[in-house]
CSV table of C-alpha atoms in Angstrom, one decimal:
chain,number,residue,atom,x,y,z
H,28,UNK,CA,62.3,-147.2,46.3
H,29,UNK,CA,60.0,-150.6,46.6
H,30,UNK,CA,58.3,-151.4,49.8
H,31,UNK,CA,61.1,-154.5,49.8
H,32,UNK,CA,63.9,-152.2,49.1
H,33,UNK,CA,62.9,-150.2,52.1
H,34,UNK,CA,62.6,-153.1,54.5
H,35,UNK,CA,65.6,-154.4,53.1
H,36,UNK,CA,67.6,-151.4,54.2
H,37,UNK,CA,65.9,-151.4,57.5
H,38,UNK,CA,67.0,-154.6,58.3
H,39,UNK,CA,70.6,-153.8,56.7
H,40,UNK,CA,70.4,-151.1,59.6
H,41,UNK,CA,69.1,-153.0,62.4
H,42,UNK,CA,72.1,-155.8,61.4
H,43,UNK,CA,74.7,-153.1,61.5
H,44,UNK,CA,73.5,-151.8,64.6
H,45,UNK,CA,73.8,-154.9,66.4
H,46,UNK,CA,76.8,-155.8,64.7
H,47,UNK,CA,78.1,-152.2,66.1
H,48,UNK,CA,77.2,-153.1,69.6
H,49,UNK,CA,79.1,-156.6,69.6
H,50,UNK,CA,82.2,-154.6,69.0
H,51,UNK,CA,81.8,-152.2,71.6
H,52,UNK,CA,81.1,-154.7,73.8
H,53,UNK,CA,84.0,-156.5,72.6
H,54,UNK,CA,86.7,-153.5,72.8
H,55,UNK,CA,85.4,-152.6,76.3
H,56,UNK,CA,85.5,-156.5,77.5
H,57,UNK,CA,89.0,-156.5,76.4
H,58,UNK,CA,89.8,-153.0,78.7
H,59,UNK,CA,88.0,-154.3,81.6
H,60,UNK,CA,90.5,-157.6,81.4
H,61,UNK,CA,93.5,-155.4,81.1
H,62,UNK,CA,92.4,-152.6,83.8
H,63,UNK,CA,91.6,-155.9,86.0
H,64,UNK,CA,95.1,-157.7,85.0
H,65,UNK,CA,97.3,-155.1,84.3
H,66,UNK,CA,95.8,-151.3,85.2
H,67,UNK,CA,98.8,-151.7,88.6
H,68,UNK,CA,101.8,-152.7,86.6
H,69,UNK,CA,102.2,-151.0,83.2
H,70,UNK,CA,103.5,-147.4,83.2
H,71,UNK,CA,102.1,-144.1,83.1
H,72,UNK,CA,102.4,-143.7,79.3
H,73,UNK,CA,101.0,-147.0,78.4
H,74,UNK,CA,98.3,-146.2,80.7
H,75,UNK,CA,97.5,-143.1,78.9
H,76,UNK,CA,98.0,-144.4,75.7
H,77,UNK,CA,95.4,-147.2,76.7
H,78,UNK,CA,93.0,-145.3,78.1
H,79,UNK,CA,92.9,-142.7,74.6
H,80,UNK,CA,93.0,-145.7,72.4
H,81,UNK,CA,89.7,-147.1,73.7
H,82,UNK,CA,87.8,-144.2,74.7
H,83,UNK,CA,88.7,-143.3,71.0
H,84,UNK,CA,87.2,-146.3,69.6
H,85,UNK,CA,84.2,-146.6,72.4
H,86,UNK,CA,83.1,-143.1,71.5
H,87,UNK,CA,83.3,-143.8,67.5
H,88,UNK,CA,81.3,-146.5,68.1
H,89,UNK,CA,78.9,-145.0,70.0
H,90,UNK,CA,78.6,-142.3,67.4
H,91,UNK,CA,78.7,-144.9,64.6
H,92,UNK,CA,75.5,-147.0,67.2
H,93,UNK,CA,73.6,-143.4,67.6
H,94,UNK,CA,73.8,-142.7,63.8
H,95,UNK,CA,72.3,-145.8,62.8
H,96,UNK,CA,70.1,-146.0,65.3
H,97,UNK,CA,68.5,-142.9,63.8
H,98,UNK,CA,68.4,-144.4,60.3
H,99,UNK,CA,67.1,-147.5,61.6
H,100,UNK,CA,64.1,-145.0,63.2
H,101,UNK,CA,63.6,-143.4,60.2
H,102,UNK,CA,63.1,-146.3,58.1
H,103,UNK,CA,61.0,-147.7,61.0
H,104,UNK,CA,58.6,-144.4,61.0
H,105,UNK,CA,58.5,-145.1,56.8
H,106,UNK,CA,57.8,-148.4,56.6
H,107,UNK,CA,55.1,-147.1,59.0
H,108,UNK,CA,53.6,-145.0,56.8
H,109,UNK,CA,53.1,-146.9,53.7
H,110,UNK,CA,51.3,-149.2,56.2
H,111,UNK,CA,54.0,-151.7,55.6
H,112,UNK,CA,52.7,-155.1,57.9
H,113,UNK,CA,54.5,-157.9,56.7
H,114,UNK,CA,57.8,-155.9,58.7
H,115,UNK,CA,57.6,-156.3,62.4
H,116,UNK,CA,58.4,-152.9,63.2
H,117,UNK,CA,55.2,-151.5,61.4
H,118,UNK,CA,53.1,-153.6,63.3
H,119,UNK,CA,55.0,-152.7,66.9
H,120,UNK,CA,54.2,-149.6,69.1
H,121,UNK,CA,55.9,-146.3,67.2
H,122,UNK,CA,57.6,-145.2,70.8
H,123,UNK,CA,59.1,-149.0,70.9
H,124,UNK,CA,61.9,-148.7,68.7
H,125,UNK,CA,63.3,-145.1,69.3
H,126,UNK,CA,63.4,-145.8,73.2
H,127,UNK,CA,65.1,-149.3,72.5
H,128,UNK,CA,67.7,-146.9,70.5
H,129,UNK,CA,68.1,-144.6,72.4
H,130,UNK,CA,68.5,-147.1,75.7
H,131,UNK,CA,71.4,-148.8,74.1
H,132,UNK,CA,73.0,-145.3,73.3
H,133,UNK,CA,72.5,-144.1,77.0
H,134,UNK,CA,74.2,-147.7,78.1
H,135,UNK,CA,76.7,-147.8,76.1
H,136,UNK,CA,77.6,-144.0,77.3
H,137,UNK,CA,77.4,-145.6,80.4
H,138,UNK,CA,79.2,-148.6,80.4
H,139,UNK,CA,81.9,-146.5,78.9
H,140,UNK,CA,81.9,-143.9,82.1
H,141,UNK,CA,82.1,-147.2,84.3
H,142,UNK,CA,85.3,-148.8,82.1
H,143,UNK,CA,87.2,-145.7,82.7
H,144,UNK,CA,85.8,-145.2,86.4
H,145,UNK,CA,87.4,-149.3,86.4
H,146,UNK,CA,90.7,-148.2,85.2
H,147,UNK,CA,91.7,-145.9,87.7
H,148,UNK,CA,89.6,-147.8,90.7
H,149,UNK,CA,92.0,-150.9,89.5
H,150,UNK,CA,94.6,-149.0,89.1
H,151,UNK,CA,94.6,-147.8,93.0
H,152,UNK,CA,93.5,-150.6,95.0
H,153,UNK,CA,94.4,-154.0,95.5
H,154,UNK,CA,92.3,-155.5,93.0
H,155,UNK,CA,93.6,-157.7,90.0
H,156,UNK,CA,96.7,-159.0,92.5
């Protein structure tokens, strides 16, 4: 594989990453609008049902961010190597780019935690009336 190739697929990873993390942030904004709008009126079931469907597709994508996060490292830590300096990340700090992944990982678990810690805090007070 060229030295192109390889920052070509690094930035393939570093696109799909993001990409990954406007989704996540886009299924959690829609839960915290329902749990604020509707968490009080729909029934038990759809509650359930609601609360499985996104923790199912928060967690995927989670897994899906962590996972290319590591590729993304790992082409980081080889573009490195073969001392390439026209790509950013060979020129940065090495401990920059694996604490920026693994920061969004650890939010993201977080901000998950919080949405379902929403649901139920919505769900038994007053709020979204």
């Amino acid at each position: 594989m060229s030295e192109a190739d390889l920052g070509l697929l690094f930035n393939e990873h570093a696109d799909s990453f993001v990409t990954i993390l406007f989704g996540y942030f886009s299924i959690t904004s829609a839960f915290l609008v329902a749990s604020y709008l509707a968490a009080k009126i729909i029934p038990r079931l759809l509650a359930v049902v609601m609360i499985l469907l996104y923790s199912t597709t928060a967690l995927a994508l989670i897994g899906y961010a962590q996972r290319h996060g590591e590729v993304t490292v790992g082409l980081g830590r080889e573009l490195r190597n073969i001392e390439a300096t026209w790509q950013v990340v060979a020129t940065e700090p090495e401990w920059l780019l694996p604490l920026m992944q693994n920061l969004m990982v650890f939010s993201m678990l977080a901000i998950f935690i919080a949405s379902i810690w929403f649901f139920f805090y919505s769900r038994h007070t007053k709020i979204g009336e």
